[in-house]
CSV table of C-alpha atoms in Angstrom, one decimal:
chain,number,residue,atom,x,y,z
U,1,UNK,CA,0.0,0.0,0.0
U,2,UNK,CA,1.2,3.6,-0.8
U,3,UNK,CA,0.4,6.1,2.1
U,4,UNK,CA,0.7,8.3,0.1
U,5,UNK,CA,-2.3,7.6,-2.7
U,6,UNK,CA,-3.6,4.5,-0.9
U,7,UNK,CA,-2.7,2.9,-4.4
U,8,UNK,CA,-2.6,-1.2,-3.4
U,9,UNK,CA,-1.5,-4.5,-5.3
U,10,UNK,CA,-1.0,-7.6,-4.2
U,11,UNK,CA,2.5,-8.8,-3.8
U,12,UNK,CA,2.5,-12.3,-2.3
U,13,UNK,CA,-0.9,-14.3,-2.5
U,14,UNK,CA,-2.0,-16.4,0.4
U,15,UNK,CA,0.5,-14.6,3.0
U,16,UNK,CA,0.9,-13.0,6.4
U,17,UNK,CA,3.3,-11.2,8.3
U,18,UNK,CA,5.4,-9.4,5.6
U,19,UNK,CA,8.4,-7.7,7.1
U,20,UNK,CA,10.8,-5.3,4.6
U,21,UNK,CA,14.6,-5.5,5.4
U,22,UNK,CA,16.9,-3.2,4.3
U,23,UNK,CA,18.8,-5.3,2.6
U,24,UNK,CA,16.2,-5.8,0.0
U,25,UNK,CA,14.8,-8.7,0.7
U,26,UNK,CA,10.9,-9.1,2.0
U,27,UNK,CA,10.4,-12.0,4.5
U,28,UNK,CA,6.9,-13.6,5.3
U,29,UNK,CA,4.9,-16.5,6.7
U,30,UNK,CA,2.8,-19.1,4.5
U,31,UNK,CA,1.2,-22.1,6.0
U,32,UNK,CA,3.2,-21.4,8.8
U,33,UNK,CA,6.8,-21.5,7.0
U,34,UNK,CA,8.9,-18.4,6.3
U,35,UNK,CA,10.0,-17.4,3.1
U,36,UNK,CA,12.0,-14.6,1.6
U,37,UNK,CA,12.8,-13.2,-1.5
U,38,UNK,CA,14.4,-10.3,-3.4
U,39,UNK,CA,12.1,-7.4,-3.5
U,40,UNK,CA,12.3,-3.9,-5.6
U,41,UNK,CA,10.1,-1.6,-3.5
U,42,UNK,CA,10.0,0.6,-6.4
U,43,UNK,CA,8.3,-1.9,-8.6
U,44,UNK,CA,6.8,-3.4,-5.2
U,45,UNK,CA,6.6,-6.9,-6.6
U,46,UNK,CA,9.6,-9.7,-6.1
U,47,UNK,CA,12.6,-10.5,-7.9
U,48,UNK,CA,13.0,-14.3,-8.9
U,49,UNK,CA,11.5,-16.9,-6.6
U,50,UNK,CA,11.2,-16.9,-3.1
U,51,UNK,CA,12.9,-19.3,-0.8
U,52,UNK,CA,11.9,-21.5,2.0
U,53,UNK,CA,13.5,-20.2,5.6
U,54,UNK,CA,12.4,-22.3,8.0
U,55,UNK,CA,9.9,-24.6,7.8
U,56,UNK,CA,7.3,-25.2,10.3
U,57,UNK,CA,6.9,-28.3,12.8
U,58,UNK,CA,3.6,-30.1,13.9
U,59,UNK,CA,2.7,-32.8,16.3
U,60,UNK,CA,-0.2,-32.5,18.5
U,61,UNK,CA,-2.5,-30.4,20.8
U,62,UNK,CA,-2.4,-26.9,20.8
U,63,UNK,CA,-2.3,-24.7,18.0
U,64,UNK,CA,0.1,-22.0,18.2
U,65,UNK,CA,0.9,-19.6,14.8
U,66,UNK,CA,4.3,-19.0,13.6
U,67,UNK,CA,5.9,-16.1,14.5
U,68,UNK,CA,9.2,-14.5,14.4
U,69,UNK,CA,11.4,-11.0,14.2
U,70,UNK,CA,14.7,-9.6,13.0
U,71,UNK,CA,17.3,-7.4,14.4
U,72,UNK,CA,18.1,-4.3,12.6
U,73,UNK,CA,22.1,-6.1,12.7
U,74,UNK,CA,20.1,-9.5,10.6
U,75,UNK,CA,19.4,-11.7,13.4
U,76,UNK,CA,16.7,-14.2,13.1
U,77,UNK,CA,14.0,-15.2,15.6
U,78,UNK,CA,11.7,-17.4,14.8
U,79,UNK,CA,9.0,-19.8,16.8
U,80,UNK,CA,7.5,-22.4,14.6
U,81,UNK,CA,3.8,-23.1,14.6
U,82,UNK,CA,1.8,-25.7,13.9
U,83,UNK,CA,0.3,-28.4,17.0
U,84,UNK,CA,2.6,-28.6,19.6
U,85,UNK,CA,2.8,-31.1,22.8
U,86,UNK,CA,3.4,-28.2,25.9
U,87,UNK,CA,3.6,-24.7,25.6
U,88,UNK,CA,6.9,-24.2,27.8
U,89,UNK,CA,8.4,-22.6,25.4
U,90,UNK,CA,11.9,-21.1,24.7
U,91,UNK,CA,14.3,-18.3,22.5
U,92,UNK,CA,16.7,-19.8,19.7
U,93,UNK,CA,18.8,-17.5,17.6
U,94,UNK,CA,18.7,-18.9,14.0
U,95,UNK,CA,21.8,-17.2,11.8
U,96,UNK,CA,21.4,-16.4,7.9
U,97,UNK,CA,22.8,-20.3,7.3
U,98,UNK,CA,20.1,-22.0,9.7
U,99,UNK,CA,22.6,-22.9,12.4
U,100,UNK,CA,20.4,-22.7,15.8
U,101,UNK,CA,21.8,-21.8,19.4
U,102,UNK,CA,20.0,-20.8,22.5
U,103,UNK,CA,19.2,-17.2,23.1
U,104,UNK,CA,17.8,-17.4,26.8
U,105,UNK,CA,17.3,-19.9,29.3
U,106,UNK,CA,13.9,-18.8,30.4
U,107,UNK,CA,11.0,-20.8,29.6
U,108,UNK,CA,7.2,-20.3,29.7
U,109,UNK,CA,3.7,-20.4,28.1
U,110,UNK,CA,4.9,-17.4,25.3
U,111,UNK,CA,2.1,-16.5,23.2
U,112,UNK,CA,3.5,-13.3,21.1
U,113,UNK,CA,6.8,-11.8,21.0
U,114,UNK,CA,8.4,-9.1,19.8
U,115,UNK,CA,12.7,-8.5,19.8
U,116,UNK,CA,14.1,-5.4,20.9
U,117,UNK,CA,15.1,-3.0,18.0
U,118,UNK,CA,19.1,-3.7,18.6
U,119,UNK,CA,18.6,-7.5,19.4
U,120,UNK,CA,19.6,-7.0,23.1
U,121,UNK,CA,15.7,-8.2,24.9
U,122,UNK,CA,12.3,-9.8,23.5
U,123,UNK,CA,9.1,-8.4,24.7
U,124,UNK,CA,6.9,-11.3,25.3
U,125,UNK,CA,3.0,-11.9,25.7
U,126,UNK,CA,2.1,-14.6,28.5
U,127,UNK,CA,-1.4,-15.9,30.2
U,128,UNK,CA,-2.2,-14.8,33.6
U,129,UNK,CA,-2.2,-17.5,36.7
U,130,UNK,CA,-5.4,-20.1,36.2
U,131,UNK,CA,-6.3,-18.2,32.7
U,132,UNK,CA,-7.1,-15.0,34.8
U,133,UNK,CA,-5.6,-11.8,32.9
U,134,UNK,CA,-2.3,-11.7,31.3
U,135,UNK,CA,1.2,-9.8,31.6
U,136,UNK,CA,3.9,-8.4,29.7
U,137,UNK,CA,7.2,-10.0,30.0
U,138,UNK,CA,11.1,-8.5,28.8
U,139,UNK,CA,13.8,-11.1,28.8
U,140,UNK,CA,17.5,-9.8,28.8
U,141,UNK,CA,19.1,-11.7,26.4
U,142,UNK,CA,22.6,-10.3,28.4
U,143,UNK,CA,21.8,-11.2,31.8
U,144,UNK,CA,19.5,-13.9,30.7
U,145,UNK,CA,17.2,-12.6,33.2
U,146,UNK,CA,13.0,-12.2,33.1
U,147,UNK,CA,11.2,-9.3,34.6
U,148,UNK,CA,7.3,-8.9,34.2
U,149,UNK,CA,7.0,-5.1,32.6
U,150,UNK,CA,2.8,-5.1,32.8
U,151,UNK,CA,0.1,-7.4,34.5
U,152,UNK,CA,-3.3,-6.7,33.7
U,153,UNK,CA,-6.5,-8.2,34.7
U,154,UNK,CA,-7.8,-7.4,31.1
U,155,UNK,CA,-6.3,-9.6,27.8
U,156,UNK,CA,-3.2,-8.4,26.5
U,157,UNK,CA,-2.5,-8.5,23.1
U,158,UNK,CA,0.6,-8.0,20.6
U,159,UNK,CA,3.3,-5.5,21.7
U,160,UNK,CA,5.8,-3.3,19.6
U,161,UNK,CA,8.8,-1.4,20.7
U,162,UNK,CA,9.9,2.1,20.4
U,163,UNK,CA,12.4,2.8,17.5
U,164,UNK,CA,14.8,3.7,20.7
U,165,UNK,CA,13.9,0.4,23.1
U,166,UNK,CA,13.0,2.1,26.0
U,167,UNK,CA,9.2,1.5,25.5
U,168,UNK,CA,7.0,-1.2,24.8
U,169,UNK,CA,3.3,-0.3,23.4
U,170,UNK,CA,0.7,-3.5,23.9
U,171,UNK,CA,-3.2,-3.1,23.0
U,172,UNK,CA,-5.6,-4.1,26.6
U,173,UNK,CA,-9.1,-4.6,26.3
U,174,UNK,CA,-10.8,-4.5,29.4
U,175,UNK,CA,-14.9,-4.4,30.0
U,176,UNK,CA,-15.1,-4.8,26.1
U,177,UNK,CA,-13.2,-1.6,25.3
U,178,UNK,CA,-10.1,-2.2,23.9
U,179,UNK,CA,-7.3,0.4,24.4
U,180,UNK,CA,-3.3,1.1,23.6
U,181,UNK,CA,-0.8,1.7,26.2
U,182,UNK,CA,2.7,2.8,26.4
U,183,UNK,CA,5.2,1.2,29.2
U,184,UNK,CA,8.7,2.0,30.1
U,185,UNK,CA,11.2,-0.2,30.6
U,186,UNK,CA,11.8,-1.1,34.3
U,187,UNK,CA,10.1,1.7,35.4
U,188,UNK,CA,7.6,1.8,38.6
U,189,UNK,CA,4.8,3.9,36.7
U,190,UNK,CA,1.7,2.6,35.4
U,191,UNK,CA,1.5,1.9,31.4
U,192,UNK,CA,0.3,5.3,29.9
U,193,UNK,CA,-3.0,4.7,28.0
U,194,UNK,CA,-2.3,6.5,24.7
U,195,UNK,CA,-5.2,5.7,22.9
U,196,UNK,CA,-9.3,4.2,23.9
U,197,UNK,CA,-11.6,2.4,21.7
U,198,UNK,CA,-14.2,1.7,21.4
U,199,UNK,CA,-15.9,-2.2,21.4
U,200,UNK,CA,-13.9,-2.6,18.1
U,201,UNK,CA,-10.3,-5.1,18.4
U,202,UNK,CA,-7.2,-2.7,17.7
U,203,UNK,CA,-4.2,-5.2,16.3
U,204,UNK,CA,-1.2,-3.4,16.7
U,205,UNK,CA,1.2,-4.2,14.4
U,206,UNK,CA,4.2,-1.4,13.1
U,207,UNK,CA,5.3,1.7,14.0
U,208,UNK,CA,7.2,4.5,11.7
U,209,UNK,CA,10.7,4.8,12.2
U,210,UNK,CA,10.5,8.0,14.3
U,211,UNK,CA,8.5,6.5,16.6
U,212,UNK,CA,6.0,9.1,15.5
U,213,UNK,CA,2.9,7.0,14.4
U,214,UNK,CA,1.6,3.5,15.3
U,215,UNK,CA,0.2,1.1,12.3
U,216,UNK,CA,-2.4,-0.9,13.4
U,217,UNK,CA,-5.8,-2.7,12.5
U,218,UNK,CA,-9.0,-2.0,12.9
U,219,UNK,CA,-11.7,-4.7,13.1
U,220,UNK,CA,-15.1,-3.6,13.0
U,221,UNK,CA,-18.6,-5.8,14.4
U,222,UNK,CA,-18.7,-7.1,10.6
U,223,UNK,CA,-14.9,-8.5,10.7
U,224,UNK,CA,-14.1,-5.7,8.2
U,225,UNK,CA,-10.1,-4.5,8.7
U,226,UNK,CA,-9.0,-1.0,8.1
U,227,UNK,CA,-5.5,0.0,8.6
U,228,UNK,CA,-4.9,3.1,10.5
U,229,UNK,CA,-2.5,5.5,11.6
U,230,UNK,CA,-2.2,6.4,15.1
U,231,UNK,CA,-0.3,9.5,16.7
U,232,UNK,CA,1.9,8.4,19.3
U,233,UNK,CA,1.7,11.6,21.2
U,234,UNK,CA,-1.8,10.4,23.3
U,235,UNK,CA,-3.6,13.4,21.5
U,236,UNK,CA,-6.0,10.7,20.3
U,237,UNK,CA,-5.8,11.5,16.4
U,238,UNK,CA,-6.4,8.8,13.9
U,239,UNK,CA,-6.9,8.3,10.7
U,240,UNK,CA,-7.7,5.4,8.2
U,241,UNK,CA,-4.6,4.6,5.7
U,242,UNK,CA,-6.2,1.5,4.0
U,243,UNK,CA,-9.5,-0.3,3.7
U,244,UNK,CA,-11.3,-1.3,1.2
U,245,UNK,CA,-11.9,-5.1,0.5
U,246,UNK,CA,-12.0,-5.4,4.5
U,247,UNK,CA,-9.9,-8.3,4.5
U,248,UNK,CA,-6.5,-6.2,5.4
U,249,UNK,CA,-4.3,-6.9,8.3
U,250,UNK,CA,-0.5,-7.0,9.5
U,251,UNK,CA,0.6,-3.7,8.1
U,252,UNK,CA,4.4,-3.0,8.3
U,253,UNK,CA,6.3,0.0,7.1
U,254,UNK,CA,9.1,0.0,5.5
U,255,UNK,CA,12.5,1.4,6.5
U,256,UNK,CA,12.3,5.3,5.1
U,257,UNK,CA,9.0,5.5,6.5
């Protein structure tokens, strides 16, 4: 999408999570594997075919989607999807070649994560005690250490990073109103509520490199997806970038902005 026209086309059918590097290439997830490929942001379509990353495991119970994240330095995380057998979980780091080696010790029902823009921490979504709530996690990747950034009795969903890592933004909806909030790292304040909606799920999902504006979907009653832009200043002004098919979702920006 250009936010500039809202001119669209489609560049990868049957995909999710689309993430532009800077080295040219455009990562994503299909049937739970990731791909990448060559892409030409000018032409916004890819150059020659894409190839398989990592491909995604299965064996039984619960369903948990792939999901990963990149370093600005090229650093891999990935967690496969598919049916797995126990949700204590743990962080690999997966170089360019797919050689794997432990990135933390700590281990735990992680739902969503997100790493830290110079590969140093992972922000990390986990259930609350007996299903009750949920929390915020950072893990030091240095120390190797786990603090808890935000408990909530209200569900958490995904969380994104300030451009300078000293904040983590996570989307809380409590009493049906879904709202986004702004925590510091290691700090003893409350999370900052920077935005309140209304009944309507806010999917947060990219922010501009200036840490200016948040990316995020809408999802209406009807299931219809807008993408919007959100300032990050708490003044409450949004404004719709994208919707039209109502089928659109997992926005990222690109590198310039």
């Amino acid at each position: 999408v250009d936010s500039q026209n809202g001119d669209s086309r489609i560049v990868v059918q049957d995909a999710m999570a689309p993430t532009y590097l800077q080295s040219g290439h455009l990562l994503y997830l299909r049937n739970g594997n990731l791909y990448g490929s060559e892409f030409d942001p000018k032409l916004a379509s890819l150059v020659g075919r894409s190839t398989l990353i990592e491909q995604a495991g299965a064996s039984e119970r619960r369903l948990i989607t792939a999901s990963y994240a990149i370093s600005d330095h090229g650093v891999l995380a990935f967690r496969k999807g598919g049916f797995i057998d126990s949700v204590d979980l743990s962080f690999v780091w997966m170089d360019m070649t797919g050689n794997i080696s432990p990135a933390s010790s700590a281990r735990g029902p992680y739902r969503r994560f997100r790493l830290s823009p110079d590969g140093s921490k992972i922000a990390v979504m986990l259930p609350g005690v007996n299903g009750n709530g949920s929390s915020v996690g950072i893990i030091d990747l240095g120390s190797d250490t786990f603090d808890t950034l935000h408990d909530s009795l209200g569900v958490l969903e995904i969380c994104l990073w300030t451009p300078d890592g000293d904040y983590v933004y996570f989307t809380r909806k409590i009493d049906e109103k879904h709202g986004i909030y702004k925590a510091q790292l290691y700090s003893t304040q409350e999370a900052e509520l920077i935005y309140q909606g209304d009944e309507r799920m806010l999917a947060l999902d990219s922010i501009t490199p200036n840490g200016k504006h948040l990316i995020l979907v809408q999802v209406s009653e009807s299931s219809d997806r807008d993408i919007m832009k959100l300032s990050a200043s708490g003044d409450g002004k949004i404004e719709k970038l994208f919707g039209e098919d109502g089928h659109d979702g997992m926005p990222k920006v690109s590198p310039d902005g």
